[in-house]
mmCIF file of C-alpha atoms in Angstrom:
data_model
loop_
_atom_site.group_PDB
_atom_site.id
_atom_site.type_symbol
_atom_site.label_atom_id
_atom_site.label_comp_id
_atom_site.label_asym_id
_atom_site.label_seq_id
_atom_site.Cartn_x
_atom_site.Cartn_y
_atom_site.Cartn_z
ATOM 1 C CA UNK A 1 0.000 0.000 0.000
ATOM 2 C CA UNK A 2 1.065 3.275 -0.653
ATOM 3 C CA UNK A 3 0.665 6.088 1.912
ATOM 4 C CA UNK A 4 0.309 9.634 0.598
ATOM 5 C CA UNK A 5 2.019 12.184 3.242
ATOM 6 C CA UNK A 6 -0.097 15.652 3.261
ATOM 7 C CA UNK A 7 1.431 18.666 4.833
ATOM 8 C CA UNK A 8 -1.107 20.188 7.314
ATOM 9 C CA UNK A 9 0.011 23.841 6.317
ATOM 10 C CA UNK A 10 -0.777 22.832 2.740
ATOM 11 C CA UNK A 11 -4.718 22.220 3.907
ATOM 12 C CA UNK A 12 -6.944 25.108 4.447
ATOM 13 C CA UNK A 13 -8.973 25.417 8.239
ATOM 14 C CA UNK A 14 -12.209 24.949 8.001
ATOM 15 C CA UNK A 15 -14.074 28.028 7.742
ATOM 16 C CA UNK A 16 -13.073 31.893 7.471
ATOM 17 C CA UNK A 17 -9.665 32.302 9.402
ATOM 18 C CA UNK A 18 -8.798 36.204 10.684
ATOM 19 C CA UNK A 19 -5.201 37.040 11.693
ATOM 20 C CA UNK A 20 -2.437 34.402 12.133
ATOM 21 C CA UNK A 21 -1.986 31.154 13.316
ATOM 22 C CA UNK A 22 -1.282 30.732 17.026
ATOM 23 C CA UNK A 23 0.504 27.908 16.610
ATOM 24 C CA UNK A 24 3.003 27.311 13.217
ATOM 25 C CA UNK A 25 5.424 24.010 13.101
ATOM 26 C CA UNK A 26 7.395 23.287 10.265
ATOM 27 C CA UNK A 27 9.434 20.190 9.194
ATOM 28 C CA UNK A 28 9.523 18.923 13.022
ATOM 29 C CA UNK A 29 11.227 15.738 13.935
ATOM 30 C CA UNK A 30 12.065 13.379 16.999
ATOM 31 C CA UNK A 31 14.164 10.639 16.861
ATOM 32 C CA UNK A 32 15.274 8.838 19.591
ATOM 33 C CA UNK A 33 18.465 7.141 19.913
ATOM 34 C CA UNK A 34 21.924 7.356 19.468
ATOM 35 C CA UNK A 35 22.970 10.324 16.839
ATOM 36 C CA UNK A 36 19.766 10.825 16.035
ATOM 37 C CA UNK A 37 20.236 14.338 14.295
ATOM 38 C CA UNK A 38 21.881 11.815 11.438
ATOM 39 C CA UNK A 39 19.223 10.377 10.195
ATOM 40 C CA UNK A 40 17.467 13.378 9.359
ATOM 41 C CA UNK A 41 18.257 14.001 5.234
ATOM 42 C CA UNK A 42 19.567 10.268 5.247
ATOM 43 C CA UNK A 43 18.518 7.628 3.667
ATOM 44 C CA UNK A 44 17.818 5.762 6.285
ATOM 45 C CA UNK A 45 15.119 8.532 7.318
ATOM 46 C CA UNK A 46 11.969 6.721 5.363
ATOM 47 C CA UNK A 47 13.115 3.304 6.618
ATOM 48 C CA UNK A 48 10.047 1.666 7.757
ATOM 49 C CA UNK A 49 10.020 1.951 11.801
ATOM 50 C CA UNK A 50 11.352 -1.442 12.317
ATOM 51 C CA UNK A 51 14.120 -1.369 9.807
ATOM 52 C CA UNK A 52 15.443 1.404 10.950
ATOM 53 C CA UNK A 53 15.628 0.580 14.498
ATOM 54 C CA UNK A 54 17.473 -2.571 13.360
ATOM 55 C CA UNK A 55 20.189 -0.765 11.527
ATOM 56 C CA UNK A 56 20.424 2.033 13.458
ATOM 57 C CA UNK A 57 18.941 1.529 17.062
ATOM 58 C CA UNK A 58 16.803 4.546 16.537
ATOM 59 C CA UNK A 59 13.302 5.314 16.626
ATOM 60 C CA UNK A 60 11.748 8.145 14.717
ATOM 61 C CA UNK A 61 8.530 8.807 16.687
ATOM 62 C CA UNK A 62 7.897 11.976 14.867
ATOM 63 C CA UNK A 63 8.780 12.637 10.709
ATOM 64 C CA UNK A 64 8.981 15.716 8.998
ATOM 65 C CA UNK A 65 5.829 16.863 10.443
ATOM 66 C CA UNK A 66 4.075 20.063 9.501
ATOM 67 C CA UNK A 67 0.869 22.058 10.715
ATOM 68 C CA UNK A 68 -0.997 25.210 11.555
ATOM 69 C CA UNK A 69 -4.000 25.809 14.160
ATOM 70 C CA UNK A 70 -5.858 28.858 14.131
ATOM 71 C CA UNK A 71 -7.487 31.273 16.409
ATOM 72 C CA UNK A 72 -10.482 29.418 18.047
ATOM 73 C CA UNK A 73 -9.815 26.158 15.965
ATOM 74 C CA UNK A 74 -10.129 22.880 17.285
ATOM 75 C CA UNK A 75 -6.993 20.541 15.249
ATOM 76 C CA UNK A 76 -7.342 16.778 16.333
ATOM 77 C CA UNK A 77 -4.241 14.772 16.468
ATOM 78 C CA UNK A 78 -5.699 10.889 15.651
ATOM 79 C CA UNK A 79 -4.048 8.005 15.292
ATOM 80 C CA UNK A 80 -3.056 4.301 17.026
ATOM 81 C CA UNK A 81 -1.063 3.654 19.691
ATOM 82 C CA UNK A 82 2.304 4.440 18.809
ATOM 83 C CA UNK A 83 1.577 6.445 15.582
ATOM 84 C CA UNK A 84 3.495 9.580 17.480
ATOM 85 C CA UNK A 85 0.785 11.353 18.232
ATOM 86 C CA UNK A 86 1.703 11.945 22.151
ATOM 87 C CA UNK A 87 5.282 12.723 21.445
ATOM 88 C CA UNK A 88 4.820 15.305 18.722
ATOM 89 C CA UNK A 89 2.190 17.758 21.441
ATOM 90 C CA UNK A 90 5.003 17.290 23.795
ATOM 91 C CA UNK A 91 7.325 18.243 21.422
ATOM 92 C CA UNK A 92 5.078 21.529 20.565
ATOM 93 C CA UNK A 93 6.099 22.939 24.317
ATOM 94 C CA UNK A 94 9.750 21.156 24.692
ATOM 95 C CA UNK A 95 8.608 18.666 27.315
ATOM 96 C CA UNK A 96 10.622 16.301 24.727
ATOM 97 C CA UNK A 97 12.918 18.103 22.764
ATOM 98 C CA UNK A 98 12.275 17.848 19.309
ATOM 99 C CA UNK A 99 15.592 16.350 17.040
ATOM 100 C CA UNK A 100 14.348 19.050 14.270
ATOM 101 C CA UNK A 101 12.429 21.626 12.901
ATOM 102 C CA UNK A 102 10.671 25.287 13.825
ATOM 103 C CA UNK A 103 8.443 25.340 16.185
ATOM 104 C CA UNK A 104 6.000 29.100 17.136
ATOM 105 C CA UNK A 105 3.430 29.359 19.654
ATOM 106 C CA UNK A 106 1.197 32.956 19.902
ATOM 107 C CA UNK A 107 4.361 34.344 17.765
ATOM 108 C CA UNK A 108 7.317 32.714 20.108
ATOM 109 C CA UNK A 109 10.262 30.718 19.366
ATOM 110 C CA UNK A 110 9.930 27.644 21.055
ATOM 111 C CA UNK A 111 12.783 26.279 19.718
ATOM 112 C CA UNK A 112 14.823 29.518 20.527
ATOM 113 C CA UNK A 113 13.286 29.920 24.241
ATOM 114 C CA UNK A 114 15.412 29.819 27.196
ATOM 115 C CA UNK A 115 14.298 27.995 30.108
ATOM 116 C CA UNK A 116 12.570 30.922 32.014
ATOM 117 C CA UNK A 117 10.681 32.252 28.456
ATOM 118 C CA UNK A 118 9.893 28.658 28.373
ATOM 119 C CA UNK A 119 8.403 28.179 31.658
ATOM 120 C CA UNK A 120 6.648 31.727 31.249
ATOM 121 C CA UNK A 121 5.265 29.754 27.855
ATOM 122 C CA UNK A 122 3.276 27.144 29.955
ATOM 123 C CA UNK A 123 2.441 28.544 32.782
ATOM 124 C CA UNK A 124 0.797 31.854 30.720
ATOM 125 C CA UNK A 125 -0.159 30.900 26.947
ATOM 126 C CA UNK A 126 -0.358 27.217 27.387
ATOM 127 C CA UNK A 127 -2.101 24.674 29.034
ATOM 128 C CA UNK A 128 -1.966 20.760 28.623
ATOM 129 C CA UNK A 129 -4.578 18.312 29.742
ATOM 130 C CA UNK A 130 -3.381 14.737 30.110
ATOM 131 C CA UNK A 131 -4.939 11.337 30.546
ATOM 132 C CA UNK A 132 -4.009 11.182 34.385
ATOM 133 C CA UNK A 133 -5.411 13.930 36.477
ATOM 134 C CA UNK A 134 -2.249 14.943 38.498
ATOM 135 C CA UNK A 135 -4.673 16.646 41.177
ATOM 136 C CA UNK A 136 -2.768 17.044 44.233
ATOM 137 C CA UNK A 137 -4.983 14.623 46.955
ATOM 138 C CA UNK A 138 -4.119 16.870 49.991
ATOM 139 C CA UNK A 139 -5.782 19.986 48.940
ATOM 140 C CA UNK A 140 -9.135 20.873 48.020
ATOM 141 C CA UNK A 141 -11.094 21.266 45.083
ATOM 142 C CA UNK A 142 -10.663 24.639 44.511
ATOM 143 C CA UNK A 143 -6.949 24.718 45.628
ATOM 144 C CA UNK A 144 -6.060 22.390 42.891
ATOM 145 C CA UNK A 145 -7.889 24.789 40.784
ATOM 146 C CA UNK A 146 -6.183 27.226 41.435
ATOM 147 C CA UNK A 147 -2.833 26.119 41.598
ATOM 148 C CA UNK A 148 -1.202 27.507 38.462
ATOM 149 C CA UNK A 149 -2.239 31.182 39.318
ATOM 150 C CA UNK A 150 -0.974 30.310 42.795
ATOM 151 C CA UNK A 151 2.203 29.289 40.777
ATOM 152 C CA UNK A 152 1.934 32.897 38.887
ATOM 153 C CA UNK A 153 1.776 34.283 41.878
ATOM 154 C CA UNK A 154 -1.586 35.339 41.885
ATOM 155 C CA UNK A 155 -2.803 37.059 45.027
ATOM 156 C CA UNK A 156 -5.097 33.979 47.375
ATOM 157 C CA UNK A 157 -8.176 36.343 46.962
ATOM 158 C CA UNK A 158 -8.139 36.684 43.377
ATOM 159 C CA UNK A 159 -6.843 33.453 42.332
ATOM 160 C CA UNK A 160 -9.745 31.766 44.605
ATOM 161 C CA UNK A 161 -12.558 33.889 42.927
ATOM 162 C CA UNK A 162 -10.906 33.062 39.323
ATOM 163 C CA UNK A 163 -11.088 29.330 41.206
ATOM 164 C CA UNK A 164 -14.613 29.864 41.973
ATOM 165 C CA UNK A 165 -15.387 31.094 38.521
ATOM 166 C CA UNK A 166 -14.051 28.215 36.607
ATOM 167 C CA UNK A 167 -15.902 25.494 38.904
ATOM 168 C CA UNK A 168 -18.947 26.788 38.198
ATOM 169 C CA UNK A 169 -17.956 26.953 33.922
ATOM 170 C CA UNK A 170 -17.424 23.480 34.529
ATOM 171 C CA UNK A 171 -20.598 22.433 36.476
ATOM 172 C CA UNK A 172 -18.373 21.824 39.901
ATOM 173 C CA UNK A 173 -18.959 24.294 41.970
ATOM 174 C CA UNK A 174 -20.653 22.545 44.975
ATOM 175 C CA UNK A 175 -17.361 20.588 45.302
ATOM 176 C CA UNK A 176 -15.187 23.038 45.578
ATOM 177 C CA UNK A 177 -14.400 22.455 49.468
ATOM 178 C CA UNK A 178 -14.021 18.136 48.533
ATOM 179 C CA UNK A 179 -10.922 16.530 48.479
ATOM 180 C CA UNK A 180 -10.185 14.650 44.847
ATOM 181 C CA UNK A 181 -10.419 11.069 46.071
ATOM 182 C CA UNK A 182 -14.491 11.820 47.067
ATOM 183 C CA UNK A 183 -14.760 12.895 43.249
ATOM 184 C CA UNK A 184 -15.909 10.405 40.540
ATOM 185 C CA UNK A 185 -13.370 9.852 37.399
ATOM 186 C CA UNK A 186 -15.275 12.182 35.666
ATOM 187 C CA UNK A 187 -15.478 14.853 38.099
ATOM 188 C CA UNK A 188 -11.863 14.373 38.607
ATOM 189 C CA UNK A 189 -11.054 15.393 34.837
ATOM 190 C CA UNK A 190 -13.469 18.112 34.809
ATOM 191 C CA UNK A 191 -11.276 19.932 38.009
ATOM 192 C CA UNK A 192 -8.173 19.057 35.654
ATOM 193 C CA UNK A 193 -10.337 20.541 32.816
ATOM 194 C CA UNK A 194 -11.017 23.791 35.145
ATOM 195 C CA UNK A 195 -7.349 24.165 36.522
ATOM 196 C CA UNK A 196 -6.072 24.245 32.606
ATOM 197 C CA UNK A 197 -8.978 27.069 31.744
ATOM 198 C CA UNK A 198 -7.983 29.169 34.931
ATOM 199 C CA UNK A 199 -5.238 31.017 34.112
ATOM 200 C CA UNK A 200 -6.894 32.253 30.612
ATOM 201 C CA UNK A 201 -4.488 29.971 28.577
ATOM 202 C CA UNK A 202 -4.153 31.007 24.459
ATOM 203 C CA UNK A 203 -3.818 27.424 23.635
ATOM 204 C CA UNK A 204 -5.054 24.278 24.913
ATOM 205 C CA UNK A 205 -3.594 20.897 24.268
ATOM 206 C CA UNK A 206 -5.516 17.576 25.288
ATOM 207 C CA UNK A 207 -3.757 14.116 25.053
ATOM 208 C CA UNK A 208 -5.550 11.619 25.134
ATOM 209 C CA UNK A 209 -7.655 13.153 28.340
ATOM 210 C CA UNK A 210 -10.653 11.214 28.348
ATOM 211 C CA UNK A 211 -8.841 7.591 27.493
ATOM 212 C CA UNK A 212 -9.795 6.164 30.905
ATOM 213 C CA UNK A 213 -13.204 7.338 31.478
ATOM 214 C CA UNK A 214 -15.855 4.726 31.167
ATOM 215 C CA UNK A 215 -17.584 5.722 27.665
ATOM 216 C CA UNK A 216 -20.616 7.580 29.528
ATOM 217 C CA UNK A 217 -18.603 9.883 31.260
ATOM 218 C CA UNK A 218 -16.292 10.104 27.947
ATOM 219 C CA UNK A 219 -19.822 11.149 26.312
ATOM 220 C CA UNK A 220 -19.933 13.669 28.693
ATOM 221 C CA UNK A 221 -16.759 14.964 28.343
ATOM 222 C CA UNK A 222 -17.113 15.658 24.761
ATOM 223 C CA UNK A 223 -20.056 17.545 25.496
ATOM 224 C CA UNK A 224 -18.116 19.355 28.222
ATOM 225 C CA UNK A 225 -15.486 20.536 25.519
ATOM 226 C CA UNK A 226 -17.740 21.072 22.821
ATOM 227 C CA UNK A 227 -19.499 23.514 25.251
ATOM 228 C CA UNK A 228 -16.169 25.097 26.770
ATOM 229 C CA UNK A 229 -15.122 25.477 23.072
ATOM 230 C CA UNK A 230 -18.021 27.520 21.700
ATOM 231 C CA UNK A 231 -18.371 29.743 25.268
ATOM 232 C CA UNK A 232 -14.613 30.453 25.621
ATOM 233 C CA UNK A 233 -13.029 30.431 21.891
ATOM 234 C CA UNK A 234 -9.927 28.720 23.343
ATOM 235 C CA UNK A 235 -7.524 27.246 20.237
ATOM 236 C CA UNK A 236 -7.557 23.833 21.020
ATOM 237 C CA UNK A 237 -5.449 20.853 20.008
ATOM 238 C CA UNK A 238 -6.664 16.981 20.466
ATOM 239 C CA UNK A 239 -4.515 14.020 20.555
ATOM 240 C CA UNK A 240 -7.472 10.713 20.414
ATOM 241 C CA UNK A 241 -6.777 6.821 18.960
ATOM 242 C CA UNK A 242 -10.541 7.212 18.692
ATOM 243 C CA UNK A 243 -11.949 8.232 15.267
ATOM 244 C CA UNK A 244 -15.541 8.891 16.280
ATOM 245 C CA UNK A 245 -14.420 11.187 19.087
ATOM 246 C CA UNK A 246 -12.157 12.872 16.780
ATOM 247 C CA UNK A 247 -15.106 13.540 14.299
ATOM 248 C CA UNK A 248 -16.849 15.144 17.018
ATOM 249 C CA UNK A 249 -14.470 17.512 18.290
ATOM 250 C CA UNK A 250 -12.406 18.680 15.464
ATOM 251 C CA UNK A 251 -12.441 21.078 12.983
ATOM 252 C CA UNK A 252 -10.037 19.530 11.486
ATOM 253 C CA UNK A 253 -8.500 16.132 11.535
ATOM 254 C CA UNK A 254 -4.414 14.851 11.189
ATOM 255 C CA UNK A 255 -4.176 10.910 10.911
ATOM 256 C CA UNK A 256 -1.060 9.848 12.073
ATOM 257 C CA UNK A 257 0.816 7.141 10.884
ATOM 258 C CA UNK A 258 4.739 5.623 11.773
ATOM 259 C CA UNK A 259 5.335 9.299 12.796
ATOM 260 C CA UNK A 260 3.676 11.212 9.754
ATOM 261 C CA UNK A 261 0.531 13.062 8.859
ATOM 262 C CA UNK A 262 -1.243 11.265 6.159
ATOM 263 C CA UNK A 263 -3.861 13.199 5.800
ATOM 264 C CA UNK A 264 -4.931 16.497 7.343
ATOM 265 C CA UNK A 265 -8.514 17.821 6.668
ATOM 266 C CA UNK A 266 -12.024 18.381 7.939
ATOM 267 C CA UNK A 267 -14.189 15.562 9.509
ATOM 268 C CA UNK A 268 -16.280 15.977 5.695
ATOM 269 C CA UNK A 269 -12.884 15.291 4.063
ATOM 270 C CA UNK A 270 -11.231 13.173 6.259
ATOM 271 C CA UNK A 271 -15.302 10.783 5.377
ATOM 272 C CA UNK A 272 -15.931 11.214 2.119
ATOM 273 C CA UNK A 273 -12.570 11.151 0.450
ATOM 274 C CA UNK A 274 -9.732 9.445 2.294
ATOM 275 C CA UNK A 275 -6.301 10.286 0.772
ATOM 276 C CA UNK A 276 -5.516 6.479 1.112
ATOM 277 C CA UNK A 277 -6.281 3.085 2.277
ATOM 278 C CA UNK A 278 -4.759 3.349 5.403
ATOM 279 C CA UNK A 279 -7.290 6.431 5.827
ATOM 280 C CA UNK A 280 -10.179 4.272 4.670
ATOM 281 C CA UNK A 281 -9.770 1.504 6.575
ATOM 282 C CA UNK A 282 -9.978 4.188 9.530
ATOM 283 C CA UNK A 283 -13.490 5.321 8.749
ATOM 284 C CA UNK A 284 -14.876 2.149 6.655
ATOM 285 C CA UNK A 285 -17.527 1.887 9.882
ATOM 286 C CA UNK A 286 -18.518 5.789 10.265
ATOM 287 C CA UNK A 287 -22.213 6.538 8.543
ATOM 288 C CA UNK A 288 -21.224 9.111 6.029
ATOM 289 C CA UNK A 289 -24.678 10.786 5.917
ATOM 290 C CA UNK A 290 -23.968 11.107 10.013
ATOM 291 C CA UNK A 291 -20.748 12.908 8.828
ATOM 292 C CA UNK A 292 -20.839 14.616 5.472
ATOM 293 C CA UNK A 293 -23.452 17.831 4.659
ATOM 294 C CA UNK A 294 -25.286 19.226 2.008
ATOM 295 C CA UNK A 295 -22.222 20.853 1.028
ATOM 296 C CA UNK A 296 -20.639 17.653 0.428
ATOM 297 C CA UNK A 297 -23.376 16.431 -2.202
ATOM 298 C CA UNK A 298 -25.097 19.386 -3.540
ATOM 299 C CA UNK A 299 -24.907 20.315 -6.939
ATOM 300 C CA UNK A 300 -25.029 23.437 -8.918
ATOM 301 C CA UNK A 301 -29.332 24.967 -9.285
ATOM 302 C CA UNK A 302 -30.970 24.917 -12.581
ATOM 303 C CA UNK A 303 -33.373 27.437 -14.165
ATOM 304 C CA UNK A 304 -36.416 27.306 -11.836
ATOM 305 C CA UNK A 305 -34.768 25.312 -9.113
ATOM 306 C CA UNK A 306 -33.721 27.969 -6.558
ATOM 307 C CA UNK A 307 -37.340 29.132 -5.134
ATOM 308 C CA UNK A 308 -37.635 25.348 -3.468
ATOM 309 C CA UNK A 309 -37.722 24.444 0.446
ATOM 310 C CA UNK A 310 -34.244 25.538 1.950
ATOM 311 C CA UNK A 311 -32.270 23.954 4.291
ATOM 312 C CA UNK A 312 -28.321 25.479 5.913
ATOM 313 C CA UNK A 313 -25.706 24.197 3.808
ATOM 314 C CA UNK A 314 -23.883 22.515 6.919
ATOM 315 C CA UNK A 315 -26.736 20.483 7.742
ATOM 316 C CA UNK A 316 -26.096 16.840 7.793
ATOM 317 C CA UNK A 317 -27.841 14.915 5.279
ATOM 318 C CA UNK A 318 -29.191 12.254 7.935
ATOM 319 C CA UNK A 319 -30.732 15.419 9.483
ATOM 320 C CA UNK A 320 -32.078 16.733 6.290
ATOM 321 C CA UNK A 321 -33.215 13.465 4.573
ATOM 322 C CA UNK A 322 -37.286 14.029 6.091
ATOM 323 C CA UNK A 323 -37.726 17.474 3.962
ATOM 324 C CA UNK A 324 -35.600 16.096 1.305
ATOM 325 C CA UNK A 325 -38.020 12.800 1.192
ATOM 326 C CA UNK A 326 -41.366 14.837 1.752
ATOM 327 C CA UNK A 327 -41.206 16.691 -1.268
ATOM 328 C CA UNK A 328 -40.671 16.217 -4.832
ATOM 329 C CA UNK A 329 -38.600 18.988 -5.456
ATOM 330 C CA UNK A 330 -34.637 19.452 -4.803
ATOM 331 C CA UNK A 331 -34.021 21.277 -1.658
ATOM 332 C CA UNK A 332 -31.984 24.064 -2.032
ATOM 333 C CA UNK A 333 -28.712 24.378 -0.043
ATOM 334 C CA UNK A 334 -28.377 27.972 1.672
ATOM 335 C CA UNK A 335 -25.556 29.873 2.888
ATOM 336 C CA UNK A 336 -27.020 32.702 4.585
ATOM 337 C CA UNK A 337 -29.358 33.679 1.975
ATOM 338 C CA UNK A 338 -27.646 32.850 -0.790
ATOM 339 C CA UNK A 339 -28.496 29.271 -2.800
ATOM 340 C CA UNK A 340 -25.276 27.637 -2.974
ATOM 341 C CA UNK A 341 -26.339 24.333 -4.665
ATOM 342 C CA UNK A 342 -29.093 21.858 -4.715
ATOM 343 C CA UNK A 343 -29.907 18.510 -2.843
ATOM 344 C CA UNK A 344 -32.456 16.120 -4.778
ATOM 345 C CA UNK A 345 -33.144 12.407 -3.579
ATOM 346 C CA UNK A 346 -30.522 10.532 -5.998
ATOM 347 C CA UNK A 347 -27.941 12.549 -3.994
ATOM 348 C CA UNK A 348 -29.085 11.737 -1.081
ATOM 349 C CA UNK A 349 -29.090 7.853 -2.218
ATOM 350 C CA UNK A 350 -25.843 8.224 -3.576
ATOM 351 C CA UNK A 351 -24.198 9.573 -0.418
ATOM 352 C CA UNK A 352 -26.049 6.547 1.915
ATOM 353 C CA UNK A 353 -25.430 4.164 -0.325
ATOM 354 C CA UNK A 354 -21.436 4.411 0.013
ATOM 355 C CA UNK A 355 -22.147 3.925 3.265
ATOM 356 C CA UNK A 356 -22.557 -0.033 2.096
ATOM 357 C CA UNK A 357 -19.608 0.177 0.089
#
């Protein structure tokens, strides 16, 4: 099989994009193992994992990778277990040094930080959310809440109100005075959730946070940062293995495979037109009408076509498949006000059908 590598910063964000992005890599690599910075530019540097571990007892967990996120976007990071995706958001902040490559959060150099601009870097414009909590058991609720503006050092009033304020974002705010082991799981990573928000982060980054939830609460928790998304406008990027939680979340989607991106696009592209096999074995099982919008199947109106029933452009077509099959005419897909295209039953039949395929 061949797997066709597609830079992220050569994919367009979903959606009208104002200003810059917060967060630009370029051409980043981490290999681990002895002289790693030689295998960059080698030939040895698109060995196949296992090959080149044999010859050179290195391990490239992240190749020549590439991307932007934008103001308010939500970039998922998805692949398997050992595809890289952990290791390259750690690289993003230097908790493991990248081997290679350029690296710019909110306009810094993170690869030209010292230690104290990079310390100022996470504890100000970044904030990372991992799979284990880290609470600290001996304090309260609203302590461990507050504990990175008590690391700023925020005043104990004001960092307890902010404290106060972010419990009740989150839906916690009758535990604030609990100790974390009286918390459920899920409560647990909702206080982790509403430490990260408190001190007003740029740029969140989520690995793998909900992995050990049972899948109610990790229901939940979607919900929690779809909501915390679309009330705060925070720039977020998701590292999942899970492809159905990634479709939820993201605006756009990186699949990550042996270390690269092999494709980078939005949930609709990522569905309806994997760049390979390897990308369509991922998402064989995913309804594409669930998935995929008008947008997706519409075509262009003809003469007398544009005064039928109307329906948003980004609707689903599960969701719009009653109007579409209660009347005769094609529905017309609307941007605004504007027609943008036309949905008509064989469309509709077309687009469920692949789901069979």
């Amino acid at each position: 099989m061949t797997t066709t590598t597609v830079s992220a910063d050569a994919v367009e964000p979903a959606g009208e994009q104002r200003g810059d992005p917060l967060i630009r890599a370029h051409g980043v690599w981490k290999v681990f193992g002895p002289h790693a910075e030689r295998i960059i530019g080698s030939p040895d540097a698109d060995l196949p994992r296992g090959e080149l571990r044999e010859k050179t007892g290195c391990v490239a967990a992240v190749r020549d990778v590439s991307l932007e996120v934008w103001p308010g976007e939500v970039f998922v990071v998805m692949g398997l277990s050992g595809s890289g995706k952990s290791t390259l958001v750690r690289t993003l902040i230097r908790l493991i040094e990248p081997t290679a490559g350029a690296i710019e959060i909110t306009g810094r150099d993170v690869i030209a930080a010292t230690p104290a601009e990079l310390r100022d870097l996470r504890r100000h414009a970044v904030s990372m959310i991992f799979q284990h909590f880290g609470l600290l058991a001996h304090r309260r609720v609203i302590d461990n809440v507050a504990f990175g503006l008590e690391v700023q050092g925020v005043p104990k009033s004001k960092r307890l109100e902010r404290a106060a304020e972010m419990l009740r974002l989150v839906g916690l705010e009758d535990a604030a005075n609990q100790f974390p082991d009286q918390l459920s799981g899920g409560m647990q990573q909702r206080v982790g959730v509403a430490r990260a928000f408190a001190v007003d982060p740029k740029v969140m980054l989520y690995d793998e946070p909900f992995s050990a939830l049972d899948p109610l609460i990790r229901r939940d928790m979607q919900d929690e940062v779809c909501r915390l998304q679309e009330e705060t406008g925070k720039t977020m990027i998701f590292i999942t293995h899970d492809l159905p939680e990634a479709l939820r979340l993201g605006d756009r989607i990186a699949i990550m495979r042996d270390g690269r991106f092999v494709q980078v696009g939005t949930p609709e592209e990522v569905v309806g037109s994997p760049a390979d096999e390897y990308v369509a074995n991922f998402v064989r099982d995913i309804p594409r009408s669930h998935v995929l919008t008008l947008r997706w199947i519409m075509r262009d109106a003809r003469p007398g076509e544009e005064d039928g029933p109307r329906l948003d452009v980004q609707t689903t077509v599960r969701e719009a498949v009653p109007m579409i099959a209660a009347n005769e005419r094609p529905v017309c897909a609307v941007d605004g006000a504007k027609v943008v295209g036309v949905v008509d039953r064989d469309a509709v039949l077309q687009a469920i059908a692949g789901e069979r395929d």
